[in-house]
Amino acid sequence: MAREPELAARQAHRAEIRSRWLLSAPALIIIFVAAVGPLFVMLAYSVMVRGDYGDVRFGEFSSEGWFNVFFQRDIFDDTITYADAHLSIFWRSIRLSLITTVSTLILGFPTAYFIATRPRHTREVWVFLITIPFWTNLLIRTFAMQEVIRNEGVVNTLLQALGVIDQPIQILYTDWAILFGMVYVYLPLMVLPLYASMERLDFRLVEAGYDLYAGRFAVLRRIILPLVKPGLVAGSILVFIPSLGAYVTPRVLGGGKNMMLGNLIELQFGAGRNWPLGAALSITLMVIVMVALLFYVRNASRSGATGHG
Amino acid sequence: MPEPLRVNERRVAVEARNISKVFGTGEHALRALDDVSVGIAENEFFTLLGPSGCGKTTLLRLIAGFEFPTSGAILLGGEDIATLPPYKRPVNTVFQSYALFPHLTVAQNVSFGLEMLGKPRGEIEARVAEMLKLMRMEQLANRRTDQISGGQAQRVALARALAPAPKVLLLDEPLSALDYKLRKEMQLELKRMQAETGITFIFVTHDQEEALTMSDRVAVMSAGKILQVGSPRDIYDRPAERFVADFIGETNYLAGTVQGVDGGRAEVLLKTGGRISASYSEGMTPSGEVTLVVRPEHARAVEGAADLSGAVEDIVYFGTDTHIHTRLDDGSAFTVRQQNSRNAVLPFARGDRIGIVVGDDAAQVLRD
C-alpha cells in the first residue's frame, strides 16, 4: 500500500521525461537530418574513390580526395608537389575574408555609433534603413553592383565625365570588385550586432572617461571598445564566416579567374567531377572556420570584457 | 594683472561670471541658467542646493566641461576654461550614478585618470594604494565593480576622482543612492576627505539637511538663478527670500509695515499690532509692506501678552522638542518649537490664549 504513491511518482517522472523528448523531437530530427547527417555524408564521400562522371564509387575507399586538397601528382613523372592552386585559393579566401571583416568593422563602427547616439525614436528609423538591402535578393544586388563598377558603368562614366580619369578603371573581375561586393553585402551584419551592443552602452561612462583626462581616442580605446566587444565579436563572426565561403559575389564580380573557396568547391562538384575532393575541401573550410572561431572567441573572452553596465 | 578675487579673504578657486545656459532653440528653448555669478574659494566645501530642475547640475556640468555656457565665463584659478574640453580641465567629478568602469577592477578604476595623465607606473601604483587606504578599501583592490556594495562603489568613485589630485572636485548628488545610515556615514567621510586633501569640493544636492551639515557655504538655487549664498547659519537664520526660507527648514511668516530703518535693522509694525525690530540682508532698503520670517525655535510661547498673541490650536510632542501650533489674532498660523526638559510642563493647553515672544534678533525681512 505504501508503495503506491512512490510508484505513481516514478511513473509521472518517466512520463514527463518522455513528453520532453517528444516535444523536442521535431527540432532534434531537423538538426540531425539537415545538419549532422549531411556532415557525415560529406565525410564519407571525401574518403571514397571518385566516379568517372561525378559521384563516387560506393564501398571503394581512397585517400585521394584528401591528398588532392594539399598535394598534386605530376601527370608525366608522378612527382608530388604542393597543390599551389588550392593553397593560393585558400590564402586568397582567408585574406579577402579578413580584409572584408576589417573593412566592415571600420565602416560599421562609426555607423553603429552614429545610430546609437541618435534620440530613441530616430534610432529605429536608422536601423530600419540598414535592413532595407535585405529586401532584395543577393544575386540581384550583386548584378546591380556589376552595373555600377563595370567599365561602362556608373562609377567609370561619372569619373570620366568629371575628367578625373581618361580611361575606365578596370574594377570588375578583380579582387577589388570581390572586396567591394562582400563589404557591401555583409556590412549590415556588422552594423546590427555592433549597434545592439552600443545601444546598451552607458554613455555616462564616456563622460567619466573624458572627466578623467582621456581624450577622444583614449575613450574609444579604453572604454567604448572593451564595452562593445561582444557586439564586435558577434559582428566579426557574422561577417567572416559567410565571406570565407562566399560563392555568388566572387563568381559574379570576380569573374571566372579569381576563385574563392566556395567557387573551388562548386567546381569540384560540377565541371571538375571530383566529388571526394569537393567534400574534403568543404570539410577543410569548416575546420578553418571552427579553428578561427575558437581562437577568436577564446581571445575575446580572455580579455574579460563584459557587455553590461 | 587684475587683483585675484577673494571670498572671505581666501583665494578663489572657481568663478562663474554671468553664466547663462540655454538648451534647445526657439519655442523649446530652456533657460537652465540665467546670468549666474558665484565665486568659490580654495579649500572650500561649497554646496549648490535647490530642487530638481533649478540648474544646479547644469552649473556643475559647465564647470566639469560636459556642457559649454551659452554666455559668460568660467574661471579656474583666474583662467577662463569655458571652452576647454573636460579632459583638459584639472577638475574631476563624482557622478550620481558613480559611472564606474564595469570592465575594470576597483584598482584599475582608481588608476585610470593617472594613466591618462601619463604618470610613471611607480607613482601610479603608490597613489592608487594611497587612495585605497584613504577609502579603507585595500582588500577590494582586485574586485570587479559589480562585486561591491553601493557604499563601496561610492568610495571607489570618490577615490577615482581624487586620485589625480584635481584642483576642484565636483560631486553630483553622490549620496542620493545610499540608504539613510550609510548616507550619514558618508557625509562625515566626505567632510573628513575634504579636510585631509585640502581640495575644493563643489557639492550638488537637493537635501537641505545634507547642505547645512556639510558645507562651508551654500548657494540656494531656483529656476536657473542663485538666490542666496552664505554659510549654512546665514542661510538658515537670515534667509533673504521666501523661496530660501521655505526650502530650508520650517518657517513662520509675519506681515507688517516698515516704520523706519536704522543701522541695519528695520522697525516693523506687525499686522497683528505688535512692533518688532528685524534684520535684513545687505543691499536692500526695506520700506512699505514687508514679510518677516521667524524660525519656530527662535520664538518663545509665554503666558500673558507678548509681541504676538493667539490661541493654541495644537500641541505636538516630538521627544526632543514640542511644537505649539497657534492661530494669531489676524488669522494667520504661527508655530513655536520649544525644547523639552524632564521637569518642565507647558503651563497652557489646547484652546488657551497665549503670547509669543519674537525678540529683537529672530525676525528677518524678506526681499520681495
XYZ file of C-alpha atoms in Angstrom:
677
model
C 0.000 0.000 0.000
C 2.720 2.399 0.981
C 4.442 1.797 -2.328
C 1.672 3.078 -4.495
C 2.331 6.814 -4.234
C 6.036 6.204 -4.829
C 5.267 4.171 -7.907
C 2.865 6.810 -9.174
C 5.523 9.486 -8.694
C 8.051 7.464 -10.617
C 5.622 6.888 -13.434
C 4.800 10.577 -13.559
C 8.500 11.389 -13.704
C 9.006 8.968 -16.551
C 6.031 10.364 -18.409
C 7.477 13.817 -18.027
C 10.817 12.790 -19.482
C 9.036 11.060 -22.343
C 6.981 14.126 -23.127
C 10.094 16.296 -23.063
C 11.753 14.098 -25.650
C 8.590 14.056 -27.696
C 8.336 17.813 -27.621
C 11.942 18.347 -28.683
C 11.842 15.539 -31.238
C 10.922 17.721 -34.256
C 13.811 20.070 -33.602
C 16.243 17.221 -32.958
C 15.148 15.407 -36.104
C 15.641 18.524 -38.202
C 19.075 19.153 -36.696
C 20.185 15.584 -37.363
C 18.664 15.236 -40.806
C 19.586 18.679 -42.048
C 22.899 19.402 -40.323
C 24.646 16.485 -38.682
C 23.585 13.868 -41.246
C 24.893 15.705 -44.300
C 28.192 16.244 -42.487
C 28.639 12.504 -42.212
C 27.654 12.090 -45.848
C 30.350 14.623 -46.768
C 32.872 12.862 -44.602
C 32.030 9.540 -46.237
C 32.252 10.992 -49.775
C 35.610 12.549 -49.036
C 37.232 9.162 -48.413
C 35.823 7.288 -51.412
C 37.067 6.793 -54.937
C 35.800 9.345 -57.443
C 33.341 8.233 -60.056
C 34.169 8.791 -63.699
C 31.172 11.060 -64.293
C 30.933 12.602 -60.866
C 29.598 10.924 -57.761
C 31.709 8.242 -56.058
C 32.102 4.508 -56.210
C 30.405 3.326 -53.092
C 32.354 0.967 -50.918
C 35.693 1.734 -52.571
C 37.788 3.822 -50.241
C 40.674 6.077 -51.141
C 42.611 8.947 -49.566
C 42.952 10.565 -52.980
C 40.388 13.262 -52.220
C 42.198 14.457 -49.100
C 45.584 14.051 -50.802
C 44.442 16.345 -53.596
C 43.453 19.082 -51.208
C 47.063 19.812 -50.391
C 49.192 17.976 -52.974
C 49.238 17.261 -56.654
C 50.897 14.492 -58.635
C 52.568 15.392 -61.880
C 50.816 13.591 -64.714
C 54.084 12.765 -66.530
C 56.594 11.757 -63.899
C 54.385 11.256 -60.843
C 56.417 13.718 -58.732
C 54.462 15.072 -55.804
C 54.263 18.837 -55.237
C 52.070 21.096 -53.149
C 48.750 21.945 -54.737
C 49.730 25.578 -55.255
C 46.438 26.473 -56.903
C 44.394 25.217 -53.973
C 46.649 26.750 -51.393
C 46.591 30.117 -53.120
C 42.789 29.948 -53.245
C 42.727 29.139 -49.522
C 45.035 32.027 -48.887
C 43.080 34.408 -51.104
C 39.815 33.417 -49.399
C 41.170 33.900 -45.910
C 42.842 37.155 -46.862
C 39.775 38.564 -48.616
C 37.539 37.498 -45.728
C 39.822 39.127 -43.192
C 40.005 42.331 -45.219
C 36.224 42.241 -45.626
C 35.769 41.810 -41.863
C 38.151 44.646 -41.049
C 36.600 46.906 -43.692
C 33.053 46.307 -42.457
C 34.336 46.951 -38.958
C 35.909 50.261 -39.945
C 32.778 51.333 -41.821
C 30.288 49.754 -39.443
C 31.659 51.026 -36.159
C 31.061 54.742 -36.784
C 27.715 53.886 -38.369
C 26.584 51.928 -35.321
C 27.931 54.649 -33.040
C 26.038 57.262 -35.000
C 22.774 55.335 -34.744
C 23.241 54.545 -31.063
C 23.732 58.211 -30.235
C 20.541 59.379 -32.011
C 17.389 60.104 -29.978
C 15.429 56.938 -29.288
C 12.685 57.348 -31.900
C 15.037 58.228 -34.757
C 17.256 55.239 -33.938
C 14.511 52.877 -35.071
C 14.309 54.647 -38.424
C 18.055 54.246 -38.953
C 18.003 50.559 -38.047
C 15.121 50.092 -40.431
C 17.125 51.783 -43.210
C 20.084 49.477 -42.519
C 17.899 46.425 -43.083
C 16.475 47.620 -46.420
C 19.125 45.828 -48.576
C 17.895 42.523 -47.162
C 14.645 43.010 -49.048
C 16.367 42.390 -52.367
C 17.809 39.059 -53.395
C 21.584 38.754 -53.005
C 22.067 37.717 -56.641
C 20.156 40.727 -57.925
C 22.086 43.078 -55.671
C 25.339 41.571 -56.870
C 24.402 42.018 -60.521
C 23.430 45.596 -59.721
C 26.895 46.062 -58.240
C 28.308 44.770 -61.531
C 26.417 47.525 -63.346
C 27.911 50.096 -61.025
C 31.557 49.123 -61.349
C 31.882 47.757 -64.872
C 33.925 49.717 -67.415
C 30.857 51.424 -68.895
C 29.175 51.546 -65.508
C 28.101 54.393 -63.267
C 31.414 54.898 -61.474
C 33.627 54.934 -64.548
C 31.212 57.038 -66.598
C 30.943 59.567 -63.822
C 34.691 59.755 -63.216
C 35.318 60.174 -66.948
C 32.652 62.846 -67.242
C 34.241 64.719 -64.374
C 37.608 64.419 -66.084
C 39.210 62.570 -63.177
C 40.288 59.711 -65.455
C 40.746 59.300 -69.229
C 40.414 55.544 -69.468
C 37.916 53.487 -67.487
C 39.453 51.769 -64.459
C 39.216 48.026 -64.538
C 37.421 47.217 -61.304
C 35.119 44.411 -62.340
C 36.697 40.937 -62.332
C 39.426 41.959 -59.888
C 39.889 41.168 -56.219
C 38.813 44.748 -55.545
C 35.426 44.008 -57.062
C 35.033 40.957 -54.834
C 36.040 43.025 -51.831
C 33.624 45.851 -52.669
C 30.835 43.361 -53.223
C 31.421 41.471 -49.995
C 31.786 44.615 -47.892
C 28.534 45.892 -49.367
C 26.701 42.635 -48.740
C 27.992 41.956 -45.234
C 28.071 45.487 -43.811
C 24.584 45.246 -42.213
C 25.654 42.039 -40.455
C 28.402 44.040 -38.776
C 26.349 47.150 -38.026
C 23.405 45.416 -36.358
C 25.202 43.491 -33.565
C 27.547 46.444 -33.011
C 24.558 48.731 -32.672
C 22.882 46.312 -30.253
C 25.981 46.474 -28.046
C 26.356 50.216 -28.293
C 22.733 50.878 -27.536
C 23.304 49.269 -24.145
C 26.468 51.288 -23.597
C 26.112 53.708 -20.698
C 27.313 56.981 -22.192
C 27.862 58.356 -18.713
C 30.935 56.110 -18.716
C 32.180 58.012 -21.749
C 31.688 61.243 -19.826
C 33.533 59.737 -16.861
C 36.400 58.909 -19.242
C 36.589 62.464 -20.549
C 36.474 63.689 -16.966
C 39.493 61.525 -16.125
C 41.695 63.142 -18.782
C 41.060 60.611 -21.551
C 40.886 62.295 -24.958
C 38.605 61.066 -27.721
C 40.927 58.334 -28.917
C 41.705 57.101 -25.399
C 37.995 56.971 -24.541
C 37.374 54.946 -27.689
C 40.212 52.532 -26.993
C 39.981 52.215 -23.226
C 36.235 52.475 -22.594
C 33.996 52.117 -25.651
C 35.859 49.285 -27.397
C 36.118 46.986 -24.353
C 32.455 47.563 -23.532
C 31.096 46.891 -27.016
C 33.398 43.909 -27.526
C 30.572 41.349 -27.502
C 28.970 43.143 -30.466
C 32.343 43.424 -32.145
C 32.959 39.688 -31.789
C 29.464 38.781 -32.962
C 29.682 41.109 -35.967
C 33.113 39.820 -36.975
C 31.935 36.225 -36.802
C 28.800 37.003 -38.774
C 30.888 38.633 -41.500
C 33.972 36.411 -41.545
C 32.245 33.038 -41.798
C 29.959 33.713 -44.750
C 32.688 35.654 -46.582
C 35.029 32.695 -46.307
C 32.508 30.502 -48.078
C 31.135 33.225 -50.342
C 30.112 31.940 -53.736
C 27.836 34.376 -55.563
C 29.907 37.525 -55.082
C 33.281 36.140 -56.269
C 31.534 34.388 -59.134
C 29.650 37.423 -60.431
C 32.108 40.186 -59.581
C 35.389 38.275 -59.672
C 34.664 36.528 -62.961
C 35.949 33.017 -63.514
C 39.572 33.507 -62.734
C 39.513 34.950 -59.229
C 38.211 31.943 -57.397
C 37.439 31.715 -53.767
C 36.886 28.583 -51.704
C 33.181 28.489 -52.424
C 33.812 28.536 -56.141
C 36.541 25.923 -55.938
C 34.216 23.562 -54.113
C 31.438 24.202 -56.587
C 33.876 23.471 -59.412
C 34.744 20.047 -57.977
C 31.128 19.026 -57.669
C 30.320 20.460 -61.102
C 32.657 20.570 -64.032
C 35.565 19.029 -62.112
C 33.580 15.833 -61.399
C 35.741 15.226 -58.362
C 33.301 14.805 -55.509
C 35.754 13.385 -52.966
C 37.986 16.425 -53.442
C 34.984 18.746 -53.173
C 33.867 17.043 -49.980
C 37.373 17.190 -48.499
C 37.658 20.881 -49.407
C 34.300 21.593 -47.755
C 35.380 19.918 -44.555
C 38.704 21.758 -44.648
C 36.801 25.039 -44.971
C 34.673 24.087 -41.993
C 37.716 23.245 -39.915
C 39.317 26.587 -40.789
C 36.163 28.378 -39.705
C 35.940 26.434 -36.472
C 39.579 26.943 -35.559
C 39.308 30.645 -36.362
C 36.172 30.866 -34.245
C 37.634 29.046 -31.277
C 40.736 31.171 -31.410
C 38.794 34.395 -31.740
C 36.173 33.701 -29.099
C 38.687 32.499 -26.559
C 40.876 35.506 -27.235
C 37.965 37.880 -26.893
C 36.660 36.400 -23.672
C 40.069 36.226 -22.047
C 40.434 39.993 -22.048
C 37.481 39.988 -19.684
C 35.078 42.288 -21.473
C 31.531 42.052 -20.257
C 28.707 43.707 -22.051
C 26.723 45.065 -19.162
C 26.957 48.400 -17.417
C 47.349 91.952 -13.723
C 43.917 92.154 -12.143
C 43.619 91.596 -8.430
C 42.694 87.956 -7.754
C 39.172 87.705 -6.478
C 38.811 86.772 -2.837
C 35.962 85.326 -0.849
C 36.244 85.845 2.913
C 39.953 86.562 2.463
C 40.589 83.260 0.659
C 41.763 82.911 -2.925
C 39.066 81.958 -5.386
C 39.370 78.526 -6.963
C 36.430 78.657 -9.336
C 34.459 81.623 -10.513
C 31.367 81.650 -12.668
C 30.904 85.025 -14.311
C 27.489 85.915 -15.766
C 26.869 82.367 -16.871
C 23.778 81.640 -18.928
C 22.933 78.299 -20.429
C 20.087 77.777 -22.874
C 19.175 74.291 -24.081
C 17.387 73.976 -27.406
C 16.223 76.807 -29.613
C 13.071 78.723 -30.476
C 9.907 77.650 -28.743
C 11.542 74.745 -26.984
C 14.406 76.784 -25.608
C 15.007 76.137 -21.937
C 16.983 78.630 -19.914
C 18.697 76.362 -17.390
C 20.964 79.063 -16.015
C 20.183 82.744 -16.066
C 23.101 85.138 -15.556
C 24.652 83.254 -12.660
C 27.752 84.625 -10.945
C 29.456 82.995 -7.995
C 32.938 82.641 -6.590
C 34.105 79.532 -4.774
C 37.162 79.774 -2.553
C 40.116 77.408 -2.440
C 39.761 74.571 0.044
C 36.094 75.328 0.480
C 33.227 72.856 0.824
C 30.695 74.629 -1.336
C 27.177 73.329 -1.888
C 24.706 74.062 -4.654
C 21.305 73.452 -3.125
C 17.973 73.517 -4.867
C 15.033 71.478 -6.088
C 15.387 69.359 -9.213
C 15.428 71.447 -12.365
C 16.862 74.514 -10.652
C 20.066 74.418 -12.706
C 22.466 73.167 -10.032
C 23.561 70.107 -12.012
C 23.875 72.203 -15.179
C 26.223 74.592 -13.371
C 28.264 71.609 -12.189
C 28.417 70.153 -15.716
C 29.563 73.520 -17.064
C 32.422 73.561 -14.559
C 33.281 69.950 -15.472
C 33.176 70.774 -19.177
C 30.409 68.391 -20.262
C 28.394 71.410 -21.369
C 29.509 74.774 -22.640
C 27.900 78.025 -21.491
C 25.700 79.991 -23.888
C 27.317 83.123 -22.478
C 29.618 84.055 -19.634
C 32.962 82.821 -18.396
C 34.165 80.112 -16.050
C 37.452 80.895 -14.372
C 39.654 78.323 -12.755
C 42.486 79.902 -10.808
C 41.879 83.106 -12.771
C 41.998 81.437 -16.195
C 38.947 81.160 -18.449
C 38.288 77.452 -19.055
C 34.784 77.745 -20.517
C 35.884 76.456 -23.919
C 38.253 73.695 -22.762
C 37.117 70.075 -23.154
C 36.652 68.150 -19.873
C 39.874 66.179 -20.334
C 41.900 69.364 -20.272
C 40.447 70.673 -17.006
C 42.098 69.867 -13.667
C 38.635 69.093 -12.329
C 37.192 65.678 -11.511
C 33.648 64.544 -10.934
C 31.930 62.048 -8.666
C 28.858 61.087 -10.654
C 25.425 60.485 -9.216
C 25.413 57.038 -10.810
C 29.128 56.644 -9.898
C 29.797 55.657 -13.547
C 32.466 53.146 -12.535
C 34.006 51.328 -15.489
C 32.458 47.841 -15.395
C 35.301 46.228 -17.369
C 37.956 47.349 -14.905
C 38.749 46.356 -11.330
C 38.497 48.712 -8.398
C 42.228 49.482 -8.572
C 42.128 49.935 -12.356
C 39.244 52.360 -11.968
C 41.233 54.406 -9.470
C 44.371 54.428 -11.637
C 42.549 55.386 -14.847
C 42.937 59.143 -14.519
C 46.592 58.861 -13.507
C 47.343 56.645 -16.506
C 45.640 59.119 -18.816
C 47.798 61.878 -17.361
C 50.809 59.753 -18.303
C 52.200 59.444 -14.786
C 55.069 56.978 -14.298
C 53.995 53.488 -13.275
C 55.588 53.583 -9.825
C 53.876 56.846 -8.985
C 50.519 55.487 -10.167
C 50.830 52.382 -8.023
C 51.777 54.388 -4.959
C 48.963 56.846 -5.487
C 46.342 54.110 -6.041
C 47.475 52.338 -2.872
C 47.285 55.625 -1.006
C 43.751 56.347 -2.268
C 42.518 52.849 -1.476
C 43.958 53.207 2.005
C 42.272 56.568 2.452
C 38.967 54.918 1.498
C 39.754 51.835 3.617
C 39.341 49.635 0.555
C 42.720 47.886 0.299
C 41.158 44.423 0.369
C 38.845 45.176 -2.550
C 41.517 46.383 -4.979
C 41.108 43.469 -7.380
C 37.344 43.126 -7.169
C 35.209 43.869 -10.175
C 32.919 46.839 -9.756
C 29.787 44.684 -9.884
C 31.061 42.704 -6.917
C 30.987 45.569 -4.428
C 28.174 47.240 -2.484
C 26.658 50.656 -3.128
C 28.616 52.274 -0.321
C 31.829 50.743 -1.607
C 31.066 51.851 -5.162
C 30.637 55.338 -3.758
C 34.100 55.196 -2.196
C 35.659 53.897 -5.401
C 34.056 56.744 -7.338
C 35.472 59.170 -4.805
C 38.920 57.562 -4.866
C 38.935 57.584 -8.678
C 38.074 61.267 -8.792
C 40.549 62.255 -6.067
C 43.476 60.167 -7.337
C 44.666 62.685 -9.964
C 44.632 65.381 -7.222
C 42.291 67.766 -9.052
C 42.131 71.445 -8.157
C 38.388 71.092 -7.738
C 36.232 68.060 -7.038
C 32.660 68.117 -8.290
C 30.104 65.902 -6.568
C 26.741 65.432 -8.259
C 24.304 64.210 -5.582
C 26.715 61.396 -4.771
C 24.856 60.228 -1.675
C 21.343 60.054 -3.086
C 21.526 56.333 -3.895
C 22.596 55.325 -0.389
C 20.322 54.385 2.482
C 19.904 56.746 5.412
C 22.526 55.314 7.757
C 25.178 54.944 5.070
C 24.422 58.451 3.883
C 25.079 59.844 7.360
C 28.393 57.973 7.485
C 29.428 59.165 4.044
C 28.588 62.769 4.929
C 31.155 62.660 7.716
C 33.563 60.748 5.488
C 33.303 63.362 2.739
C 33.893 66.128 5.246
C 36.981 64.281 6.514
C 38.220 63.704 2.945
C 37.843 67.365 2.114
C 39.725 68.451 5.223
C 42.520 65.911 4.631
C 43.053 66.592 0.950
C 42.510 70.347 1.039
C 40.769 70.153 -2.331
C 37.875 72.470 -3.156
C 34.624 70.470 -3.124
C 31.592 71.610 -5.055
C 28.697 69.512 -3.919
C 25.267 69.376 -5.541
C 22.269 68.270 -3.524
C 18.564 68.805 -3.083
C 18.773 67.671 0.556
C 18.799 70.765 2.794
C 19.989 68.841 5.832
C 22.969 67.499 3.869
C 23.755 71.018 2.689
C 23.595 72.526 6.178
C 25.657 69.867 7.934
C 28.489 69.537 5.405
C 29.084 72.882 3.781
C 31.282 75.866 4.471
C 28.965 77.850 2.252
C 25.727 77.107 0.476
C 24.242 78.605 -2.674
C 20.483 78.200 -2.846
C 19.264 77.959 -6.431
C 15.881 78.159 -8.054
C 14.769 78.439 -11.676
C 18.270 78.976 -13.038
C 19.294 81.645 -10.571
C 21.322 81.726 -7.385
C 19.058 83.304 -4.768
C 21.420 83.459 -1.823
C 24.975 82.475 -0.992
C 26.129 82.194 2.577
C 27.195 79.996 5.441
C 24.628 77.392 6.498
C 23.890 79.591 9.511
C 23.321 82.654 7.342
C 21.055 80.757 5.003
C 19.026 79.306 7.829
C 18.856 82.249 10.213
C 18.741 85.024 7.681
C 17.059 83.782 4.519
C 16.894 86.593 2.018
C 13.914 85.351 0.063
C 10.734 83.467 0.666
C 11.940 80.575 -1.516
C 15.088 80.159 0.564
C 13.147 80.336 3.827
C 10.623 77.816 2.539
C 13.125 75.406 1.048
C 15.219 75.155 4.181
C 13.541 74.221 7.425
C 10.179 75.295 8.801
C 9.202 78.915 8.763
C 6.633 81.377 10.089
C 5.701 84.444 8.105
C 4.510 87.718 9.583
C 3.118 90.633 7.607
C 3.922 94.193 8.639
C 4.788 97.722 7.624
C 8.222 99.282 7.917
C 8.193 102.266 10.268
C 11.823 103.161 9.997
C 15.291 101.831 9.183
C 18.282 102.305 11.407
C 21.730 100.696 11.465
C 20.864 97.536 9.530
C 17.645 96.971 11.435
C 14.074 97.782 10.475
C 11.302 98.788 12.853
C 8.235 96.900 11.720
C 4.664 97.417 12.835
C 3.080 93.989 12.609
C -0.363 93.498 11.169
C -1.325 91.842 14.429
C -0.454 95.013 16.332
C 2.940 94.273 17.841
C 6.076 96.135 16.974
C 9.428 94.370 16.488
C 12.866 95.067 15.180
C 14.040 92.863 12.310
C 17.301 92.369 10.411
C 17.545 92.465 6.626
C 20.136 91.389 4.127
C 22.737 93.677 2.679
C 21.930 95.707 -0.369
C 18.241 96.242 0.290
C 16.336 99.052 1.991
C 13.068 97.745 3.358
C 10.095 100.045 3.094
C 6.308 99.836 2.964
C 4.630 96.492 3.404
C 7.054 93.638 4.036
C 7.052 89.987 5.047
C 9.105 88.874 8.023
C 10.332 85.361 8.567
C 10.712 83.828 12.023
C 12.040 80.298 12.630
C 9.802 78.305 15.042
C 12.631 77.664 17.517
C 13.597 81.339 17.644
C 10.255 82.325 19.151
C 9.001 81.570 22.644
C 5.480 80.843 23.857
C 4.578 82.566 27.145
C 1.536 83.149 29.316
C 0.022 86.579 29.028
C 0.636 89.249 26.404
C 3.825 89.472 24.294
C 4.910 90.570 20.782
C 2.210 88.387 19.299
C -0.897 86.858 20.762
C -3.062 83.997 19.649
C -4.845 80.798 20.607
C -3.202 77.379 20.930
C -4.560 75.031 18.242
C -2.465 72.001 18.869
C 0.492 70.820 20.906
C 2.637 68.086 19.397
C 5.290 66.312 21.433
C 8.425 65.289 19.478
C 10.714 63.924 22.169
C 13.499 66.479 21.949
C 11.072 69.324 21.484
C 7.424 70.302 21.378
C 5.642 72.085 18.534
C 2.976 74.564 19.599
C 0.682 75.409 16.710
C -1.133 78.666 17.252
C -3.619 80.839 15.369
C -2.720 84.522 15.616
C -5.324 87.229 16.078
C -5.177 88.186 12.379
C -5.999 84.594 11.446
C -2.533 83.523 10.300
C -0.838 80.394 11.627
C 2.327 80.522 13.724
C 4.336 77.609 15.082
C 6.660 77.734 18.045
C 9.157 74.997 18.737
C 10.298 74.637 22.328
C 12.953 72.358 23.666
C 11.768 69.838 26.224
C 13.284 69.152 29.571
C 12.327 66.441 32.000
C 10.595 68.558 34.615
C 9.165 71.408 32.637
C 5.447 71.169 31.907
C 3.816 73.564 29.461
C 1.657 75.940 31.505
C -1.063 76.013 28.840
C -3.238 73.615 26.893
C -5.137 73.490 23.631
C -7.555 76.414 23.326
C -5.725 78.703 25.756
C -4.744 82.204 24.720
C -1.005 82.765 24.874
C 1.588 85.321 23.988
C 4.587 84.756 21.688
C 7.908 86.492 22.239
C 9.793 87.003 18.992
C 12.505 89.153 20.413
C 14.690 91.562 18.546
C 17.005 89.121 16.816
C 14.640 86.452 15.486
C 12.930 88.168 12.577
C 14.336 88.751 9.095
C 12.832 90.976 6.420
C 12.405 89.096 3.103
C 13.342 90.580 -0.217
C 10.251 90.827 -2.409
